[in-house]
Every structure is written in structure tokens, then in C-alpha cells.
PDB file of C-alpha atoms in Angstrom:
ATOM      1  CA  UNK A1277     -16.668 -20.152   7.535  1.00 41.00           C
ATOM      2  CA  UNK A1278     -17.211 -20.745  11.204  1.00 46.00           C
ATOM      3  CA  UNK A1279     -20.072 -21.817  13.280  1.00 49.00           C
ATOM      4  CA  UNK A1280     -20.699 -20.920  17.021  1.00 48.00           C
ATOM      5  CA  UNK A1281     -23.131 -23.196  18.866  1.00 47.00           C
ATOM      6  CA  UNK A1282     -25.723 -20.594  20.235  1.00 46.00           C
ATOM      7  CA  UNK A1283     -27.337 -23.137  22.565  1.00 47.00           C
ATOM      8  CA  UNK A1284     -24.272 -22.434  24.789  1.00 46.00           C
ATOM      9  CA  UNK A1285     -25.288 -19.102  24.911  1.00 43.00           C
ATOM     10  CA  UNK A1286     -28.536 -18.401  24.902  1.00 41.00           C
ATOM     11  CA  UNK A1287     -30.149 -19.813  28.467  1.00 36.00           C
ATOM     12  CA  UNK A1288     -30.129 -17.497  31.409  1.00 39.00           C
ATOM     13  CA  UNK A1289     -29.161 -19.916  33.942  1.00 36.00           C
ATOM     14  CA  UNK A1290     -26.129 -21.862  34.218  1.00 41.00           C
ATOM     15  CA  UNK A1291     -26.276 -25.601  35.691  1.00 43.00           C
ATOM     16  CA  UNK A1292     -25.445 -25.281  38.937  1.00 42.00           C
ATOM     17  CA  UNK A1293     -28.211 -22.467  38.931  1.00 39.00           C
ATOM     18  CA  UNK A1294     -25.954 -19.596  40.080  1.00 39.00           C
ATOM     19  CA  UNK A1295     -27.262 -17.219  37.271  1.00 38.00           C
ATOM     20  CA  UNK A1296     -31.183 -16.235  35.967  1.00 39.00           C
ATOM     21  CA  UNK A1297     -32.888 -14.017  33.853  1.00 36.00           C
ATOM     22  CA  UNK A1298     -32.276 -10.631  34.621  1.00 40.00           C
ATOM     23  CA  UNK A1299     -32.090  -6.866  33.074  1.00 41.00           C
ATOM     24  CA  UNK A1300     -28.440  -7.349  32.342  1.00 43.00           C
ATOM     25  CA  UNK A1301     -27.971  -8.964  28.716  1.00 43.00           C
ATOM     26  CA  UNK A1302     -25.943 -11.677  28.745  1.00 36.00           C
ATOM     27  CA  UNK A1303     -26.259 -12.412  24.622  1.00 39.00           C
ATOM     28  CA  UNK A1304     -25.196  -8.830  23.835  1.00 44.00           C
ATOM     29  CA  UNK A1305     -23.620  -9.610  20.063  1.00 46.00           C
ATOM     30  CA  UNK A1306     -27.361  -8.597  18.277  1.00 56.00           C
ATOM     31  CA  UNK A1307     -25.943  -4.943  17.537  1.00 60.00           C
ATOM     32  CA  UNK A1308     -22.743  -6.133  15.668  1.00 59.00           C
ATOM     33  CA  UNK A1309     -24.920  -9.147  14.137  1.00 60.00           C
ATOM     34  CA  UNK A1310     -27.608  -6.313  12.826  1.00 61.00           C
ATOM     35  CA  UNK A1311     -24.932  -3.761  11.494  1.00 65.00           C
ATOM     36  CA  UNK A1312     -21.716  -5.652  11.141  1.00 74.00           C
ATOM     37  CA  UNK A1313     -20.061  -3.359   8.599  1.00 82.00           C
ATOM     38  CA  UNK A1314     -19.093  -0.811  10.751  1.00 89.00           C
ATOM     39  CA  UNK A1315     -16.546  -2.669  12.485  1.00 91.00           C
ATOM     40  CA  UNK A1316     -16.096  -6.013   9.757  1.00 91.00           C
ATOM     41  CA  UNK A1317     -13.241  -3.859   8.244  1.00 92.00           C
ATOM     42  CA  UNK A1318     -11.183  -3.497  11.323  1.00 94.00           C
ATOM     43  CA  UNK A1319     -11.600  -7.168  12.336  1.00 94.00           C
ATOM     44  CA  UNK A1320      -9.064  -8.563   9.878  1.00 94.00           C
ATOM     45  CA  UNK A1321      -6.366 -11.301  11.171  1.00 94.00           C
ATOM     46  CA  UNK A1322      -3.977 -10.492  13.645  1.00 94.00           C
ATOM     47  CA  UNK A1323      -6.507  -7.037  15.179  1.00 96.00           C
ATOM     48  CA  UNK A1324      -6.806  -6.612  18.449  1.00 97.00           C
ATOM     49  CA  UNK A1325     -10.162  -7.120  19.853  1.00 97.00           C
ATOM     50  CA  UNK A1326     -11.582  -5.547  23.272  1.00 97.00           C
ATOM     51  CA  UNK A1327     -15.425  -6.339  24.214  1.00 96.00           C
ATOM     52  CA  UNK A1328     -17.032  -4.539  26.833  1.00 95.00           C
ATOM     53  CA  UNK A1329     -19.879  -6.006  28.701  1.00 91.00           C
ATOM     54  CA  UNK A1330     -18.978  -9.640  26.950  1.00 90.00           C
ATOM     55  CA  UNK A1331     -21.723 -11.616  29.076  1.00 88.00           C
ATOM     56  CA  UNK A1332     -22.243 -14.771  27.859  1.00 89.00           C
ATOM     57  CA  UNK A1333     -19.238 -14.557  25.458  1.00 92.00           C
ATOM     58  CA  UNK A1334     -20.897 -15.270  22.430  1.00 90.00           C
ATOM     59  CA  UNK A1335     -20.003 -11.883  20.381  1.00 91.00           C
ATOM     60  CA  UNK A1336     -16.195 -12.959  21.955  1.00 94.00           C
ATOM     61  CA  UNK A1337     -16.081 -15.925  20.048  1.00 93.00           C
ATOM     62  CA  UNK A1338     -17.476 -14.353  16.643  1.00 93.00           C
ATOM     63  CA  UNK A1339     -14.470 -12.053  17.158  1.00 94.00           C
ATOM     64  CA  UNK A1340     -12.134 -14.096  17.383  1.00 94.00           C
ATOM     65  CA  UNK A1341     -13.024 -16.379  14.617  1.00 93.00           C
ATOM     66  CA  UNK A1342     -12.578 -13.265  12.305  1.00 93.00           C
ATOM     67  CA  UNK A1343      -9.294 -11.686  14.401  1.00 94.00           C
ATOM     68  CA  UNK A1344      -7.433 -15.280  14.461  1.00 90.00           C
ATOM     69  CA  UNK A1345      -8.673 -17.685  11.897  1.00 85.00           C
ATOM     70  CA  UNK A1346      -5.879 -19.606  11.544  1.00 78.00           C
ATOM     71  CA  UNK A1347      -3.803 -18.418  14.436  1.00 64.00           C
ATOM     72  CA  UNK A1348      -3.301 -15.770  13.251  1.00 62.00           C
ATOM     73  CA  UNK A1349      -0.056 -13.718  14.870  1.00 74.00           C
ATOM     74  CA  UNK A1350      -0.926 -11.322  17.168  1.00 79.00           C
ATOM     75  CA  UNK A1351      -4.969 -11.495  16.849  1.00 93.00           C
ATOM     76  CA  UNK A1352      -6.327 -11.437  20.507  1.00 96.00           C
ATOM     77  CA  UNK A1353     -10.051 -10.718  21.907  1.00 98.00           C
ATOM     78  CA  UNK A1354     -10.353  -9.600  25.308  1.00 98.00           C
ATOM     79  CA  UNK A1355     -13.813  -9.677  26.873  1.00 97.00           C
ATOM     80  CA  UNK A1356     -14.370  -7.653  30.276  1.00 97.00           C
ATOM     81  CA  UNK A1357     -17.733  -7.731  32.395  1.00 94.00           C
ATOM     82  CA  UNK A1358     -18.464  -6.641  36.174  1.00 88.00           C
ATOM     83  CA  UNK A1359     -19.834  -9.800  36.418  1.00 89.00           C
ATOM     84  CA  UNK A1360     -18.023 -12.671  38.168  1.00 92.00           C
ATOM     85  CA  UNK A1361     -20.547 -15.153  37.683  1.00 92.00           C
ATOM     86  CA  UNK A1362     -21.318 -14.331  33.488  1.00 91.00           C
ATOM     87  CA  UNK A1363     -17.341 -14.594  33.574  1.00 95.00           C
ATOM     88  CA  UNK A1364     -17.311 -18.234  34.350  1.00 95.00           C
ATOM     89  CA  UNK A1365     -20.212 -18.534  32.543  1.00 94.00           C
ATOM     90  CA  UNK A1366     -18.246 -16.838  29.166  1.00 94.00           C
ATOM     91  CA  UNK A1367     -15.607 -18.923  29.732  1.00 96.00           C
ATOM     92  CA  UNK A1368     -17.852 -22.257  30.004  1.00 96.00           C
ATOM     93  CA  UNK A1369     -19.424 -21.351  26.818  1.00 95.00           C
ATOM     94  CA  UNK A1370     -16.515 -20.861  25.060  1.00 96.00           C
ATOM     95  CA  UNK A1371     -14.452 -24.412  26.176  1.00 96.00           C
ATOM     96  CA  UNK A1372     -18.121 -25.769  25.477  1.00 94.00           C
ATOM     97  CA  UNK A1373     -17.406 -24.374  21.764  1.00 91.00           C
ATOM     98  CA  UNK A1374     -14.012 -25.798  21.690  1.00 92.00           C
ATOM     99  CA  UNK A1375     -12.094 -22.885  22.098  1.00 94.00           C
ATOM    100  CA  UNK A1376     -10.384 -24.035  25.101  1.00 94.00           C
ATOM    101  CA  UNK A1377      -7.184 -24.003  23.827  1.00 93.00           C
ATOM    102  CA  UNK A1378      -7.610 -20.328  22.399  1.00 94.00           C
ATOM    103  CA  UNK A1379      -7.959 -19.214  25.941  1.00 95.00           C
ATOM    104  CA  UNK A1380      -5.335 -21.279  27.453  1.00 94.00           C
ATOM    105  CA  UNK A1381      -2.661 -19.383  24.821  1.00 93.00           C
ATOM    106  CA  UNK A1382      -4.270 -15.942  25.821  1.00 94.00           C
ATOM    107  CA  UNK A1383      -5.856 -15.580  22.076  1.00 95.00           C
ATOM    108  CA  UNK A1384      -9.329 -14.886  24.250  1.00 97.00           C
ATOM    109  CA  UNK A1385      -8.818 -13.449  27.352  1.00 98.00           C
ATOM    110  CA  UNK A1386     -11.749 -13.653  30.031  1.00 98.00           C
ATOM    111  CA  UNK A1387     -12.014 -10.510  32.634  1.00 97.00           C
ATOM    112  CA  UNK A1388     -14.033  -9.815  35.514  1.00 96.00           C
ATOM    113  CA  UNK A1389     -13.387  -5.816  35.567  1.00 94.00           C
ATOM    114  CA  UNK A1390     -15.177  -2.123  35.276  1.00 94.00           C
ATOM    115  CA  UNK A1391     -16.028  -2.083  31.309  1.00 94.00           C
ATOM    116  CA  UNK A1392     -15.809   1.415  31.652  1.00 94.00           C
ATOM    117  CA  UNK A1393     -12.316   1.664  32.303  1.00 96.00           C
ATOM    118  CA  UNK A1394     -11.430  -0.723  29.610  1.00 97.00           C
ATOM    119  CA  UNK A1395      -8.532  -2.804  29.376  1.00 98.00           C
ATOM    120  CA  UNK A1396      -4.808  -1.566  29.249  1.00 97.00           C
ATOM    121  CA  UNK A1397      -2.720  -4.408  29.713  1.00 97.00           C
ATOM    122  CA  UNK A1398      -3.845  -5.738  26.343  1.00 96.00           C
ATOM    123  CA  UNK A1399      -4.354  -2.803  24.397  1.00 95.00           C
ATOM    124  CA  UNK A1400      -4.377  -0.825  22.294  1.00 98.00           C
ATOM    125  CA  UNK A1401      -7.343  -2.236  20.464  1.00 98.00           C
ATOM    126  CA  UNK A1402      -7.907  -2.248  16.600  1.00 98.00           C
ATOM    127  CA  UNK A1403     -11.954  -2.697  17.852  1.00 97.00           C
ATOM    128  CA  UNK A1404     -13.689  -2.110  20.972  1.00 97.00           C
ATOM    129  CA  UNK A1405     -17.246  -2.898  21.036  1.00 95.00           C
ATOM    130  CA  UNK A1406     -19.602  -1.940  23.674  1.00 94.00           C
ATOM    131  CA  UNK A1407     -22.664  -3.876  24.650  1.00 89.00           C
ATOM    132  CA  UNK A1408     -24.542  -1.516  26.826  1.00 89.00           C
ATOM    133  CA  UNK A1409     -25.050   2.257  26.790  1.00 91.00           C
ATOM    134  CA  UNK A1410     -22.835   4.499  28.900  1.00 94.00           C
ATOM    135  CA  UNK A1411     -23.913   8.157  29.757  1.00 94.00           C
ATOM    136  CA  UNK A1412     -21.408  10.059  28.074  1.00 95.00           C
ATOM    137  CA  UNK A1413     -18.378   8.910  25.927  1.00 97.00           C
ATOM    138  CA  UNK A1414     -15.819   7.196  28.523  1.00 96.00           C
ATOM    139  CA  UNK A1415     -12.406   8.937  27.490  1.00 97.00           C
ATOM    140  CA  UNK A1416     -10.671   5.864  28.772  1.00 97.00           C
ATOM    141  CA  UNK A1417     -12.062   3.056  26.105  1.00 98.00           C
ATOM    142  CA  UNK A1418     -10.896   6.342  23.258  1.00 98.00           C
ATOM    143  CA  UNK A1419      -7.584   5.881  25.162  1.00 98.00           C
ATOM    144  CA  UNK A1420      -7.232   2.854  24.263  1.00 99.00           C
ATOM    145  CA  UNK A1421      -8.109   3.186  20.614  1.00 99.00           C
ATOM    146  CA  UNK A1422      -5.235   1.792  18.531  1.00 98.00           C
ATOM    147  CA  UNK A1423      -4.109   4.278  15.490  1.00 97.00           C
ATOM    148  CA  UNK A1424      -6.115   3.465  13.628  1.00 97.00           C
ATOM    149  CA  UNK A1425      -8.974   2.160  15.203  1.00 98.00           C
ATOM    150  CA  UNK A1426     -12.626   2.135  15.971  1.00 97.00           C
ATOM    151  CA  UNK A1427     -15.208   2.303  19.130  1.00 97.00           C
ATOM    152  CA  UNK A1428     -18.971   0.919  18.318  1.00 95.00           C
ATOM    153  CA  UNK A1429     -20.172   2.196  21.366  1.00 94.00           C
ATOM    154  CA  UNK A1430     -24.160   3.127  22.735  1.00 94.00           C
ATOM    155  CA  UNK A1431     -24.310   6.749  24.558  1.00 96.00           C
ATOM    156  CA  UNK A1432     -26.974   8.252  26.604  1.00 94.00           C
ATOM    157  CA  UNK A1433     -29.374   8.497  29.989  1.00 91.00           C
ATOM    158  CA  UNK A1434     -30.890   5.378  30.975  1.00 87.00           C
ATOM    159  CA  UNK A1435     -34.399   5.538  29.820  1.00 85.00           C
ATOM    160  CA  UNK A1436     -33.490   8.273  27.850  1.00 90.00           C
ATOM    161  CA  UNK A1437     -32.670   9.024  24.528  1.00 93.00           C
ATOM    162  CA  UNK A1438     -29.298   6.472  23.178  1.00 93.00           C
ATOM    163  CA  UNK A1439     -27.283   6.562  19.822  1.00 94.00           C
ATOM    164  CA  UNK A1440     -24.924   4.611  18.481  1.00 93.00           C
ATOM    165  CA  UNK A1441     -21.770   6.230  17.987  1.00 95.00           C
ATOM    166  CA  UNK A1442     -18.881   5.242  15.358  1.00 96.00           C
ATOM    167  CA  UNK A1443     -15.597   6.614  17.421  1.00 98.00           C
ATOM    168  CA  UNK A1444     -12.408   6.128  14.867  1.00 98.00           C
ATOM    169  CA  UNK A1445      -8.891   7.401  15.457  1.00 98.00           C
ATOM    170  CA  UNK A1446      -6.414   7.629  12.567  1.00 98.00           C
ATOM    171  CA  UNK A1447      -2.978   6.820  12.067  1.00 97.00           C
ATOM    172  CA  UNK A1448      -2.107  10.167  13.887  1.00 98.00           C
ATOM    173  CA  UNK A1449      -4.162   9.987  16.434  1.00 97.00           C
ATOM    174  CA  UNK A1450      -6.778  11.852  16.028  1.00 98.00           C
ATOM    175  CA  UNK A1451     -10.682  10.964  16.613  1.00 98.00           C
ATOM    176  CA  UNK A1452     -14.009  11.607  15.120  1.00 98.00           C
ATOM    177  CA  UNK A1453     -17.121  10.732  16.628  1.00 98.00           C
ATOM    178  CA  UNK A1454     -20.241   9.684  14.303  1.00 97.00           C
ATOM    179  CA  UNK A1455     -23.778   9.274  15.636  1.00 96.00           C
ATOM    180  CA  UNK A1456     -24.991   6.664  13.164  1.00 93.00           C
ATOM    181  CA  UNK A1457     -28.502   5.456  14.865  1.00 90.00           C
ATOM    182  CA  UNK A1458     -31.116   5.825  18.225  1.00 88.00           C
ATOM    183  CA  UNK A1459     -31.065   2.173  19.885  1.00 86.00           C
ATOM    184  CA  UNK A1460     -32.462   1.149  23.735  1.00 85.00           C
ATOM    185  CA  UNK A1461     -29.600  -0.503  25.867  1.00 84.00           C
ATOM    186  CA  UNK A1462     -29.414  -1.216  29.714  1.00 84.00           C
ATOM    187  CA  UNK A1463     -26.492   1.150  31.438  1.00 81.00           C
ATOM    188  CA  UNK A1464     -23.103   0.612  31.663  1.00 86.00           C
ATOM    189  CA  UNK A1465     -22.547   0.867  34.997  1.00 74.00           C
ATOM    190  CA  UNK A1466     -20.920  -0.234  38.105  1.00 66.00           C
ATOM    191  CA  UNK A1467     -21.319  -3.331  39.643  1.00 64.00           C
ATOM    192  CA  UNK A1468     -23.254  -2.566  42.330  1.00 65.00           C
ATOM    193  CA  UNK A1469     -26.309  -0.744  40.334  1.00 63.00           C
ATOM    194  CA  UNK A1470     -25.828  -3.661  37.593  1.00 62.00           C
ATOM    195  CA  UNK A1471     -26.587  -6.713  40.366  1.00 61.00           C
ATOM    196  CA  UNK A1472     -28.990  -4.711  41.841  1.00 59.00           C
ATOM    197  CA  UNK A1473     -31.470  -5.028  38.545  1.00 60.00           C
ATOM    198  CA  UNK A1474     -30.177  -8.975  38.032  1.00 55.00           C
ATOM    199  CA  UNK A1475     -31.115 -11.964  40.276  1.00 43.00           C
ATOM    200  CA  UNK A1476     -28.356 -13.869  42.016  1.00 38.00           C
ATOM    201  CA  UNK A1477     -28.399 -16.593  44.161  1.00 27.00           C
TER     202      UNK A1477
END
């Protein structure tokens, strides 16, 4: 077992006040927390991990608790948010939860980048997990899909109607997309429209 310190991730405002509430989630781990079996059988030791939209890097650290228990060879979480600011703020929270070290070796890696676009350096990924709903399925993140491997991603119009869809590709590379369930999610989006519904200062 493993225990994460939520306290670390759970305020909206960092101490130097550079961060507040805003529309943008920065605790986005709820929808792998509520429904954790759609992705608990890819996240075995040594899986590569990619979360998109990783704000305050709590669902990071869950990941790689399960991904590299032990140090596990190979098992690496990458979390990637427009963000600068939730970035440092991740990477805070994580050190905060002793898991310094685990970023120092690369096991976590922190990145300030377009979510949408994913992450190729460190890919392919066993597991990406997206934390906020983009308007049609980004053929870059299914890139990235190791074979085999799974998407948990939200899909639809903001305001509009959202599902959750299960994206898996198999050893051969091919993919199936699932709808599995309606949710609500703020956009994933660039980073101008995303600052534009947060407050900075």
C-alpha cells in the first residue's frame, strides 16, 4: 500500500500566491479514483505512464506508485500541462510527498507542454489518461499508444454533450474506441483560452 498526502494537493493557491481558484482543475485524478478498473490492468510495474492535463500532480503520483513500486525497471509517469505555474506547483507537491528523488532519476517527469499533442520523447505509453475533455479524439495521444495500450480520455463540445471513451490498441496495432459513460469536463485546450477562464497574478 501507498499513501499520498492530499493536503499537498488540494488548495488552489500556492504560497507565494502565484496561483487561485479557477475553471481549470488542478486535482483532476477523481475520474480514475471513481472508475479505476479501466486502466488498473495496464498500470502494472515497469508501464509507461503519460497524464495529460496533470495539474496539481496528484493522479501523477498515484501512477507512479502502481507503475514503479519498488523501482521498478523501466516504469515512468510523465505528466504534461499548458500550465507553467501548476507545473511548479506539481512538482512542489510531489518533493512535498517525498518523491523527490523519483523525479530527479526521470521515474516522474514534469512538463509544461500542449496536452494535446502528447508526449513523444517518452513514449510510447502503456496508459495515457486525460483530465479534461477534448472536442474530437486527438490522433496524436492514439499515436502514441503503446501495442498494447489504452487512452481514458473525455470527448466532446464544451458545454455540450462529453463521454468517456476507452481507446485500446493491440499487440498489432490496431485500435478500438469504446464510449463507456456521459461526464462534464472543462476543454482541453490551448493555453491561451485555458488562462483566459483561470486567475493569475
Amino acid at each position: 500500500m501507498f499513501a499520498i498526502n492530499t493536503r499537498h494537493t488540494s488548495i488552489h493557491r500556492n504560497q507565494s500566491g502565484t496561483l487561485r481558484q479557477s475553471r481549470h482543475h488542478t486535482w483532476q485524478g477523481h475520474l480514475f479514483i471513481r472508475d479505476p478498473e479501466h486502466l488498473l490492468p495496464l498500470l502494472t510495474p515497469g508501464a509507461k505512464v503519460l497524464d495529460v492535463g496533470s495539474g496539481s500532480g496528484y493522479t501523477c503520483a498515484i501512477f507512479h506508485h502502481l507503475v514503479n513500486p519498488t523501482g521498478a525497471e523501466g516504469g515512468k509517469v510523465v505528466g504534461i500541462d499548458h500550465i507553467s505555474e501548476l507545473v511548479d506547483w506539481s512538482i512542489e507537491n510531489l518533493k512535498r510527498d517525498n518523491l523527490g528523488a523519483h523525479i530527479e532519476s526521470g521515474a516522474i517527469k514534469m512538463v509544461c507542454g500542449d496536452g494535446r499533442l502528447g508526449y513523444s520523447p517518452s513514449g510510447p505509453y502503456n496508459v495515457i489518461h486525460v483530465g479534461a475533455a477534448s472536442p474530437t479524439m486527438p490522433e496524436p495521444l492514439i499515436d502514441q499508444l503503446a501495442k498494447p495500450g489504452r487512452m481514458f480520455i473525455p470527448v466532446g463540445p464544451d458545454g455540450g454533450a462529453q463521454y468517456i471513451y476507452q481507446v485500446d490498441k493491440d499487440q498489432s496495432g490496431n485500435v478500438k474506441q469504446e464510449k463507456l459513460f456521459g461526464v462534464r469536463y472543462v476543454p482541453l485546450t490551448e493555453e491561451k483560452s485555458q488562462r483566459a477562464e483561470s486567475v493569475y497574478y
